[in-house]
mmCIF file of C-alpha atoms in Angstrom:
data_model
loop_
_atom_site.group_PDB
_atom_site.id
_atom_site.type_symbol
_atom_site.label_atom_id
_atom_site.label_comp_id
_atom_site.label_asym_id
_atom_site.label_seq_id
_atom_site.Cartn_x
_atom_site.Cartn_y
_atom_site.Cartn_z
ATOM 1 C CA UNK A 1 -0.215 -0.130 0.214
ATOM 2 C CA UNK A 2 1.410 3.143 -1.264
ATOM 3 C CA UNK A 3 1.099 5.591 2.338
ATOM 4 C CA UNK A 4 2.330 8.217 0.752
ATOM 5 C CA UNK A 5 -0.272 8.256 -1.912
ATOM 6 C CA UNK A 6 -3.152 7.845 0.438
ATOM 7 C CA UNK A 7 -1.999 10.685 2.444
ATOM 8 C CA UNK A 8 -2.407 13.045 -1.061
ATOM 9 C CA UNK A 9 -5.857 11.637 -1.919
ATOM 10 C CA UNK A 10 -6.821 12.388 2.147
ATOM 11 C CA UNK A 11 -5.365 15.540 1.869
ATOM 12 C CA UNK A 12 -7.366 16.744 -1.918
ATOM 13 C CA UNK A 13 -10.526 15.227 -0.554
ATOM 14 C CA UNK A 14 -9.858 17.948 2.849
ATOM 15 C CA UNK A 15 -9.108 20.585 0.669
ATOM 16 C CA UNK A 16 -11.969 20.110 -1.631
ATOM 17 C CA UNK A 17 -14.191 19.820 1.444
ATOM 18 C CA UNK A 18 -13.256 23.202 2.167
ATOM 19 C CA UNK A 19 -13.650 24.759 -0.753
ATOM 20 C CA UNK A 20 -17.368 23.185 -0.776
ATOM 21 C CA UNK A 21 -17.758 24.487 2.532
ATOM 22 C CA UNK A 22 -16.382 28.210 1.547
ATOM 23 C CA UNK A 23 -18.293 28.428 -1.676
ATOM 24 C CA UNK A 24 -21.891 27.603 0.203
ATOM 25 C CA UNK A 25 -20.582 30.086 3.380
ATOM 26 C CA UNK A 26 -19.922 32.694 0.695
ATOM 27 C CA UNK A 27 -22.810 32.383 -0.946
ATOM 28 C CA UNK A 28 -25.084 33.009 2.215
ATOM 29 C CA UNK A 29 -22.962 35.425 3.811
ATOM 30 C CA UNK A 30 -20.538 33.562 5.664
ATOM 31 C CA UNK A 31 -22.889 31.165 7.028
ATOM 32 C CA UNK A 32 -23.851 27.253 6.401
ATOM 33 C CA UNK A 33 -26.979 25.075 7.475
ATOM 34 C CA UNK A 34 -25.618 21.562 9.580
ATOM 35 C CA UNK A 35 -27.630 19.690 6.644
ATOM 36 C CA UNK A 36 -25.392 21.582 4.065
ATOM 37 C CA UNK A 37 -22.556 20.107 6.291
ATOM 38 C CA UNK A 38 -23.509 16.602 6.257
ATOM 39 C CA UNK A 39 -24.089 16.520 2.619
ATOM 40 C CA UNK A 40 -20.527 17.966 2.219
ATOM 41 C CA UNK A 41 -19.675 14.863 4.197
ATOM 42 C CA UNK A 42 -18.846 17.270 7.176
ATOM 43 C CA UNK A 43 -19.506 15.518 10.488
ATOM 44 C CA UNK A 44 -19.930 16.515 14.403
ATOM 45 C CA UNK A 45 -16.122 15.655 14.743
ATOM 46 C CA UNK A 46 -15.106 17.883 12.294
ATOM 47 C CA UNK A 47 -17.596 21.054 13.467
ATOM 48 C CA UNK A 48 -16.735 20.674 16.907
ATOM 49 C CA UNK A 49 -12.775 20.344 15.942
ATOM 50 C CA UNK A 50 -13.413 23.817 13.964
ATOM 51 C CA UNK A 51 -15.529 25.137 16.413
ATOM 52 C CA UNK A 52 -12.994 24.179 19.361
ATOM 53 C CA UNK A 53 -10.164 26.370 16.980
ATOM 54 C CA UNK A 54 -12.269 29.387 16.632
ATOM 55 C CA UNK A 55 -12.149 28.880 13.325
ATOM 56 C CA UNK A 56 -15.817 28.282 12.901
ATOM 57 C CA UNK A 57 -18.729 29.761 15.415
ATOM 58 C CA UNK A 58 -21.893 28.102 16.433
ATOM 59 C CA UNK A 59 -24.594 30.991 15.730
ATOM 60 C CA UNK A 60 -27.867 28.568 16.374
ATOM 61 C CA UNK A 61 -29.053 25.253 17.055
ATOM 62 C CA UNK A 62 -28.834 24.725 12.975
ATOM 63 C CA UNK A 63 -26.307 27.795 12.069
ATOM 64 C CA UNK A 64 -22.816 27.680 11.580
ATOM 65 C CA UNK A 65 -20.857 30.446 10.859
ATOM 66 C CA UNK A 66 -17.681 30.199 8.671
ATOM 67 C CA UNK A 67 -15.428 32.682 10.638
ATOM 68 C CA UNK A 68 -16.003 34.334 13.467
ATOM 69 C CA UNK A 69 -16.631 38.163 14.315
ATOM 70 C CA UNK A 70 -20.418 39.703 13.707
ATOM 71 C CA UNK A 71 -22.785 38.394 11.529
ATOM 72 C CA UNK A 72 -23.389 40.396 7.886
ATOM 73 C CA UNK A 73 -26.991 41.501 7.185
ATOM 74 C CA UNK A 74 -27.106 38.366 4.932
ATOM 75 C CA UNK A 75 -25.926 35.847 7.429
ATOM 76 C CA UNK A 76 -28.701 37.374 9.998
ATOM 77 C CA UNK A 77 -31.520 36.732 7.610
ATOM 78 C CA UNK A 78 -30.480 33.234 7.149
ATOM 79 C CA UNK A 79 -29.853 31.921 10.140
ATOM 80 C CA UNK A 80 -33.306 33.428 11.490
ATOM 81 C CA UNK A 81 -35.015 31.494 8.964
ATOM 82 C CA UNK A 82 -33.087 28.189 9.017
ATOM 83 C CA UNK A 83 -33.596 28.912 13.256
ATOM 84 C CA UNK A 84 -37.420 29.422 12.736
ATOM 85 C CA UNK A 85 -38.828 26.340 10.711
ATOM 86 C CA UNK A 86 -37.979 24.223 7.969
ATOM 87 C CA UNK A 87 -40.669 26.180 5.729
ATOM 88 C CA UNK A 88 -39.961 29.218 7.010
ATOM 89 C CA UNK A 89 -39.655 32.357 4.435
ATOM 90 C CA UNK A 90 -38.737 36.331 4.940
ATOM 91 C CA UNK A 91 -41.617 38.399 4.770
ATOM 92 C CA UNK A 92 -42.591 41.784 5.080
ATOM 93 C CA UNK A 93 -39.816 44.272 5.155
ATOM 94 C CA UNK A 94 -36.913 41.718 5.512
ATOM 95 C CA UNK A 95 -38.414 40.068 2.617
ATOM 96 C CA UNK A 96 -38.108 43.449 0.442
ATOM 97 C CA UNK A 97 -34.529 43.937 1.791
ATOM 98 C CA UNK A 98 -33.444 40.237 0.801
ATOM 99 C CA UNK A 99 -34.681 41.244 -2.494
ATOM 100 C CA UNK A 100 -32.567 44.753 -3.023
ATOM 101 C CA UNK A 101 -34.649 47.168 -0.948
ATOM 102 C CA UNK A 102 -32.577 50.082 -0.273
ATOM 103 C CA UNK A 103 -33.475 53.056 2.518
ATOM 104 C CA UNK A 104 -34.854 51.231 5.200
ATOM 105 C CA UNK A 105 -33.423 49.384 8.178
ATOM 106 C CA UNK A 106 -36.477 46.926 9.331
ATOM 107 C CA UNK A 107 -36.513 46.679 13.358
ATOM 108 C CA UNK A 108 -37.275 43.244 13.526
ATOM 109 C CA UNK A 109 -36.743 40.095 10.818
ATOM 110 C CA UNK A 110 -40.053 38.876 9.583
ATOM 111 C CA UNK A 111 -40.924 35.540 8.691
ATOM 112 C CA UNK A 112 -43.849 33.219 7.776
ATOM 113 C CA UNK A 113 -44.368 29.719 8.279
ATOM 114 C CA UNK A 114 -47.124 27.630 7.203
ATOM 115 C CA UNK A 115 -50.154 26.753 9.409
ATOM 116 C CA UNK A 116 -48.798 23.225 10.529
ATOM 117 C CA UNK A 117 -45.294 23.793 10.729
ATOM 118 C CA UNK A 118 -43.583 23.870 14.274
ATOM 119 C CA UNK A 119 -41.515 27.229 14.596
ATOM 120 C CA UNK A 120 -39.253 28.931 17.179
ATOM 121 C CA UNK A 121 -39.735 32.523 17.787
ATOM 122 C CA UNK A 122 -35.797 33.446 18.821
ATOM 123 C CA UNK A 123 -34.570 37.125 19.516
ATOM 124 C CA UNK A 124 -35.589 39.680 16.825
ATOM 125 C CA UNK A 125 -37.749 37.754 14.585
ATOM 126 C CA UNK A 126 -41.189 37.922 14.369
ATOM 127 C CA UNK A 127 -43.507 35.492 12.700
ATOM 128 C CA UNK A 128 -46.679 34.956 11.336
ATOM 129 C CA UNK A 129 -48.170 31.701 10.638
ATOM 130 C CA UNK A 130 -49.879 31.334 7.153
ATOM 131 C CA UNK A 131 -52.477 29.009 5.671
ATOM 132 C CA UNK A 132 -50.541 28.902 2.837
ATOM 133 C CA UNK A 133 -47.102 30.552 1.490
ATOM 134 C CA UNK A 134 -47.683 29.152 -1.934
ATOM 135 C CA UNK A 135 -46.548 32.464 -3.549
ATOM 136 C CA UNK A 136 -43.486 32.247 -1.706
ATOM 137 C CA UNK A 137 -39.726 32.653 -3.822
ATOM 138 C CA UNK A 138 -37.042 30.040 -3.210
ATOM 139 C CA UNK A 139 -34.430 31.626 -5.227
ATOM 140 C CA UNK A 140 -31.641 32.197 -2.812
ATOM 141 C CA UNK A 141 -32.749 33.628 0.335
ATOM 142 C CA UNK A 142 -36.552 32.284 1.067
ATOM 143 C CA UNK A 143 -38.953 35.006 1.016
ATOM 144 C CA UNK A 144 -42.493 36.280 0.017
ATOM 145 C CA UNK A 145 -42.787 37.682 -3.819
ATOM 146 C CA UNK A 146 -41.851 41.519 -4.020
ATOM 147 C CA UNK A 147 -45.857 42.357 -4.094
ATOM 148 C CA UNK A 148 -47.234 40.143 -1.561
ATOM 149 C CA UNK A 149 -44.160 41.564 0.682
ATOM 150 C CA UNK A 150 -44.748 44.854 -0.138
ATOM 151 C CA UNK A 151 -48.618 44.378 1.520
ATOM 152 C CA UNK A 152 -47.518 42.636 4.547
ATOM 153 C CA UNK A 153 -44.835 44.840 4.913
ATOM 154 C CA UNK A 154 -47.686 48.033 4.843
ATOM 155 C CA UNK A 155 -49.499 46.106 7.264
ATOM 156 C CA UNK A 156 -46.977 45.313 10.033
ATOM 157 C CA UNK A 157 -45.335 48.937 9.493
ATOM 158 C CA UNK A 158 -45.342 50.976 13.063
ATOM 159 C CA UNK A 159 -47.140 53.739 11.598
ATOM 160 C CA UNK A 160 -49.346 55.130 8.302
ATOM 161 C CA UNK A 161 -46.074 56.845 7.057
ATOM 162 C CA UNK A 162 -43.943 53.898 7.111
ATOM 163 C CA UNK A 163 -46.726 51.815 5.503
ATOM 164 C CA UNK A 164 -46.504 54.478 3.160
ATOM 165 C CA UNK A 165 -42.858 54.274 2.686
ATOM 166 C CA UNK A 166 -42.855 50.598 2.762
ATOM 167 C CA UNK A 167 -45.106 50.919 -0.568
ATOM 168 C CA UNK A 168 -43.464 53.877 -2.395
ATOM 169 C CA UNK A 169 -40.044 52.637 -2.331
ATOM 170 C CA UNK A 170 -39.970 49.351 -4.268
ATOM 171 C CA UNK A 171 -41.615 51.101 -6.708
ATOM 172 C CA UNK A 172 -40.009 54.218 -7.411
ATOM 173 C CA UNK A 173 -36.615 51.604 -6.887
ATOM 174 C CA UNK A 174 -38.376 49.943 -9.910
ATOM 175 C CA UNK A 175 -38.253 46.812 -7.524
ATOM 176 C CA UNK A 176 -41.812 45.944 -9.315
ATOM 177 C CA UNK A 177 -44.401 47.667 -11.876
ATOM 178 C CA UNK A 178 -47.092 49.486 -10.587
ATOM 179 C CA UNK A 179 -49.953 46.774 -12.963
ATOM 180 C CA UNK A 180 -48.584 43.838 -10.224
ATOM 181 C CA UNK A 181 -48.730 45.716 -6.948
ATOM 182 C CA UNK A 182 -52.005 46.515 -7.793
ATOM 183 C CA UNK A 183 -52.582 43.235 -9.186
ATOM 184 C CA UNK A 184 -51.800 41.338 -5.889
ATOM 185 C CA UNK A 185 -53.552 44.464 -4.094
ATOM 186 C CA UNK A 186 -56.503 43.709 -5.903
ATOM 187 C CA UNK A 187 -56.767 39.805 -4.556
ATOM 188 C CA UNK A 188 -56.580 41.034 -1.091
ATOM 189 C CA UNK A 189 -59.932 40.933 0.830
ATOM 190 C CA UNK A 190 -58.921 41.868 4.803
ATOM 191 C CA UNK A 191 -56.021 43.636 6.095
ATOM 192 C CA UNK A 192 -55.165 45.736 8.579
ATOM 193 C CA UNK A 193 -55.443 49.514 7.538
ATOM 194 C CA UNK A 194 -56.994 48.665 4.472
ATOM 195 C CA UNK A 195 -58.460 52.341 3.580
ATOM 196 C CA UNK A 196 -54.998 53.739 4.685
ATOM 197 C CA UNK A 197 -53.272 51.201 1.850
ATOM 198 C CA UNK A 198 -55.946 51.208 -0.728
ATOM 199 C CA UNK A 199 -55.372 55.132 -0.687
ATOM 200 C CA UNK A 200 -51.991 54.411 -0.450
ATOM 201 C CA UNK A 201 -51.278 52.292 -3.394
ATOM 202 C CA UNK A 202 -53.740 53.927 -5.823
ATOM 203 C CA UNK A 203 -51.714 57.010 -5.255
ATOM 204 C CA UNK A 204 -48.463 55.546 -5.862
ATOM 205 C CA UNK A 205 -49.776 53.592 -8.874
ATOM 206 C CA UNK A 206 -52.101 56.700 -10.260
ATOM 207 C CA UNK A 207 -54.695 54.501 -9.631
ATOM 208 C CA UNK A 208 -58.593 55.470 -9.723
ATOM 209 C CA UNK A 209 -59.496 58.220 -7.348
ATOM 210 C CA UNK A 210 -55.872 58.901 -6.224
ATOM 211 C CA UNK A 211 -55.251 62.012 -3.954
ATOM 212 C CA UNK A 212 -55.244 65.586 -6.999
ATOM 213 C CA UNK A 213 -56.062 68.623 -8.247
ATOM 214 C CA UNK A 214 -60.141 68.168 -7.469
ATOM 215 C CA UNK A 215 -59.080 67.007 -3.142
ATOM 216 C CA UNK A 216 -56.975 70.465 -2.685
ATOM 217 C CA UNK A 217 -60.198 72.463 -3.420
ATOM 218 C CA UNK A 218 -60.792 70.499 -0.287
ATOM 219 C CA UNK A 219 -57.705 71.817 1.760
ATOM 220 C CA UNK A 220 -57.877 75.119 0.452
ATOM 221 C CA UNK A 221 -61.103 75.801 1.864
ATOM 222 C CA UNK A 222 -60.383 74.032 5.497
ATOM 223 C CA UNK A 223 -57.787 76.576 5.517
ATOM 224 C CA UNK A 224 -59.607 79.567 4.508
ATOM 225 C CA UNK A 225 -58.583 79.904 0.791
ATOM 226 C CA UNK A 226 -60.412 81.075 -1.661
ATOM 227 C CA UNK A 227 -61.822 78.364 -4.370
ATOM 228 C CA UNK A 228 -58.451 77.614 -6.921
ATOM 229 C CA UNK A 229 -58.769 77.317 -10.541
ATOM 230 C CA UNK A 230 -57.833 74.248 -12.014
ATOM 231 C CA UNK A 231 -56.003 73.076 -15.198
ATOM 232 C CA UNK A 232 -55.967 76.699 -16.094
ATOM 233 C CA UNK A 233 -54.187 77.180 -19.324
ATOM 234 C CA UNK A 234 -51.046 79.546 -19.883
ATOM 235 C CA UNK A 235 -48.616 79.909 -23.123
ATOM 236 C CA UNK A 236 -45.287 78.762 -22.210
ATOM 237 C CA UNK A 237 -42.292 78.869 -24.551
ATOM 238 C CA UNK A 238 -42.807 75.106 -26.349
ATOM 239 C CA UNK A 239 -46.787 76.011 -26.183
ATOM 240 C CA UNK A 240 -49.658 75.710 -23.892
ATOM 241 C CA UNK A 241 -48.904 75.313 -20.193
ATOM 242 C CA UNK A 242 -51.469 73.457 -17.802
ATOM 243 C CA UNK A 243 -51.516 74.372 -14.069
ATOM 244 C CA UNK A 244 -52.849 72.154 -11.902
ATOM 245 C CA UNK A 245 -53.864 74.603 -9.490
ATOM 246 C CA UNK A 246 -54.369 78.440 -9.838
ATOM 247 C CA UNK A 247 -54.956 81.157 -7.337
ATOM 248 C CA UNK A 248 -56.320 84.644 -8.489
ATOM 249 C CA UNK A 249 -53.494 86.372 -7.268
ATOM 250 C CA UNK A 250 -50.746 84.197 -8.900
ATOM 251 C CA UNK A 251 -50.033 81.396 -6.890
ATOM 252 C CA UNK A 252 -49.682 78.332 -8.258
ATOM 253 C CA UNK A 253 -49.332 74.716 -6.919
ATOM 254 C CA UNK A 254 -48.709 71.687 -8.935
ATOM 255 C CA UNK A 255 -49.737 68.342 -7.688
ATOM 256 C CA UNK A 256 -47.365 65.862 -8.948
ATOM 257 C CA UNK A 257 -48.331 62.276 -8.795
ATOM 258 C CA UNK A 258 -45.925 58.896 -9.156
ATOM 259 C CA UNK A 259 -46.121 59.560 -13.052
ATOM 260 C CA UNK A 260 -43.899 62.249 -12.941
ATOM 261 C CA UNK A 261 -40.659 60.606 -11.301
ATOM 262 C CA UNK A 262 -40.770 58.399 -14.065
ATOM 263 C CA UNK A 263 -38.364 59.040 -17.504
ATOM 264 C CA UNK A 264 -38.046 62.579 -18.367
ATOM 265 C CA UNK A 265 -41.176 63.783 -16.780
ATOM 266 C CA UNK A 266 -39.009 65.779 -14.301
ATOM 267 C CA UNK A 267 -37.447 67.468 -16.835
ATOM 268 C CA UNK A 268 -40.238 68.631 -18.661
ATOM 269 C CA UNK A 269 -41.709 69.680 -15.307
ATOM 270 C CA UNK A 270 -38.847 71.393 -14.038
ATOM 271 C CA UNK A 271 -38.928 73.227 -17.900
ATOM 272 C CA UNK A 272 -42.439 74.348 -16.825
ATOM 273 C CA UNK A 273 -42.657 75.651 -13.282
ATOM 274 C CA UNK A 274 -39.459 77.653 -14.189
ATOM 275 C CA UNK A 275 -41.203 79.569 -17.181
ATOM 276 C CA UNK A 276 -43.987 79.711 -14.956
ATOM 277 C CA UNK A 277 -41.639 81.490 -12.397
ATOM 278 C CA UNK A 278 -40.196 83.566 -14.736
ATOM 279 C CA UNK A 279 -43.525 84.863 -15.995
ATOM 280 C CA UNK A 280 -43.673 86.655 -12.369
ATOM 281 C CA UNK A 281 -45.466 83.730 -10.531
ATOM 282 C CA UNK A 282 -45.349 81.479 -7.716
ATOM 283 C CA UNK A 283 -44.761 77.978 -7.687
ATOM 284 C CA UNK A 284 -45.183 75.175 -5.295
ATOM 285 C CA UNK A 285 -44.779 71.629 -5.896
ATOM 286 C CA UNK A 286 -46.712 69.255 -3.999
ATOM 287 C CA UNK A 287 -46.007 65.468 -3.984
ATOM 288 C CA UNK A 288 -49.663 63.733 -4.418
ATOM 289 C CA UNK A 289 -48.741 61.490 -1.555
ATOM 290 C CA UNK A 290 -47.317 64.485 0.095
ATOM 291 C CA UNK A 291 -50.388 65.680 0.632
ATOM 292 C CA UNK A 292 -51.866 61.913 1.899
ATOM 293 C CA UNK A 293 -49.112 61.708 5.029
ATOM 294 C CA UNK A 294 -48.816 65.776 5.492
ATOM 295 C CA UNK A 295 -51.377 67.776 4.604
ATOM 296 C CA UNK A 296 -51.123 70.169 7.320
ATOM 297 C CA UNK A 297 -47.476 70.766 6.450
ATOM 298 C CA UNK A 298 -47.877 71.237 2.726
ATOM 299 C CA UNK A 299 -51.148 73.379 3.442
ATOM 300 C CA UNK A 300 -49.693 75.620 6.438
ATOM 301 C CA UNK A 301 -46.533 76.604 2.705
ATOM 302 C CA UNK A 302 -49.511 77.278 0.441
ATOM 303 C CA UNK A 303 -51.224 79.607 3.359
ATOM 304 C CA UNK A 304 -47.921 81.515 3.719
ATOM 305 C CA UNK A 305 -47.037 81.627 -0.293
ATOM 306 C CA UNK A 306 -51.033 83.165 -0.841
ATOM 307 C CA UNK A 307 -50.598 85.805 1.905
ATOM 308 C CA UNK A 308 -47.236 86.255 0.702
ATOM 309 C CA UNK A 309 -48.283 87.588 -2.551
ATOM 310 C CA UNK A 310 -50.682 89.145 -1.179
ATOM 311 C CA UNK A 311 -48.938 91.618 0.728
ATOM 312 C CA UNK A 312 -46.468 92.240 -2.337
ATOM 313 C CA UNK A 313 -49.891 93.389 -4.561
ATOM 314 C CA UNK A 314 -51.192 95.693 -1.508
ATOM 315 C CA UNK A 315 -47.604 97.081 -1.147
ATOM 316 C CA UNK A 316 -47.703 97.787 -5.153
#
């Protein structure tokens, strides 16, 4: 028997196994599941030795960190799923984060599990039992589809404002299309915050009955302003300009829906607003969602601008 060849073969085997473990860990933020290690022929003794040597770290009943130190954000998501239940999936804002959402940091990791599954609620997680998870995707981190996750994130949000943010951000970051969000929402029959979420989704998707110029008149009456003209026509350097709202003293208010953020619309809007301002008029821009979330703050600005123009007119 060639002992040298046997040793070489063993070393090659260990090296290939180490490479496989490292490759799996790299794709999962630095952590692996014990079942994955078992499938790579890594037994309990190997795990015990690596942990004793402080090359690996036990971070749960099923989760092993290849290395040491703080877990990466991605690793925390994997560990949360593994340690909860076999059929657990990320949901709500956590699912959106796994799908590429930026600009929001969830305070807890939201998970959903099927009703028949036994599960554990670990520190820093929130678990919801659901009758079925048929719409979950398991490409990479197990998680709900973006549209379902958006709706559930809004339902679980700490406030109406946060709920609106979690509807707006994925659409703005093009993680989904308005049509898919509307389709998913149309299938929801019962929902916490249903009225608020319905209005926000319609605002973001420019759906029917969204808040707009017609509603602005109601806000104007509430703060004691005169009724403005809607869709007033002015002539600009490139032709006619249609103004959403115009008061008799020259104050113009543009109520911007979600479509104003698409393509070249911001450029066209800026040119139009500048042309009106150069015509000795004052232009205020209000996103339609702003009237939904901060009506008092925006109307305070409108009142201030209206009084300012009135004072100027009197002084002249």
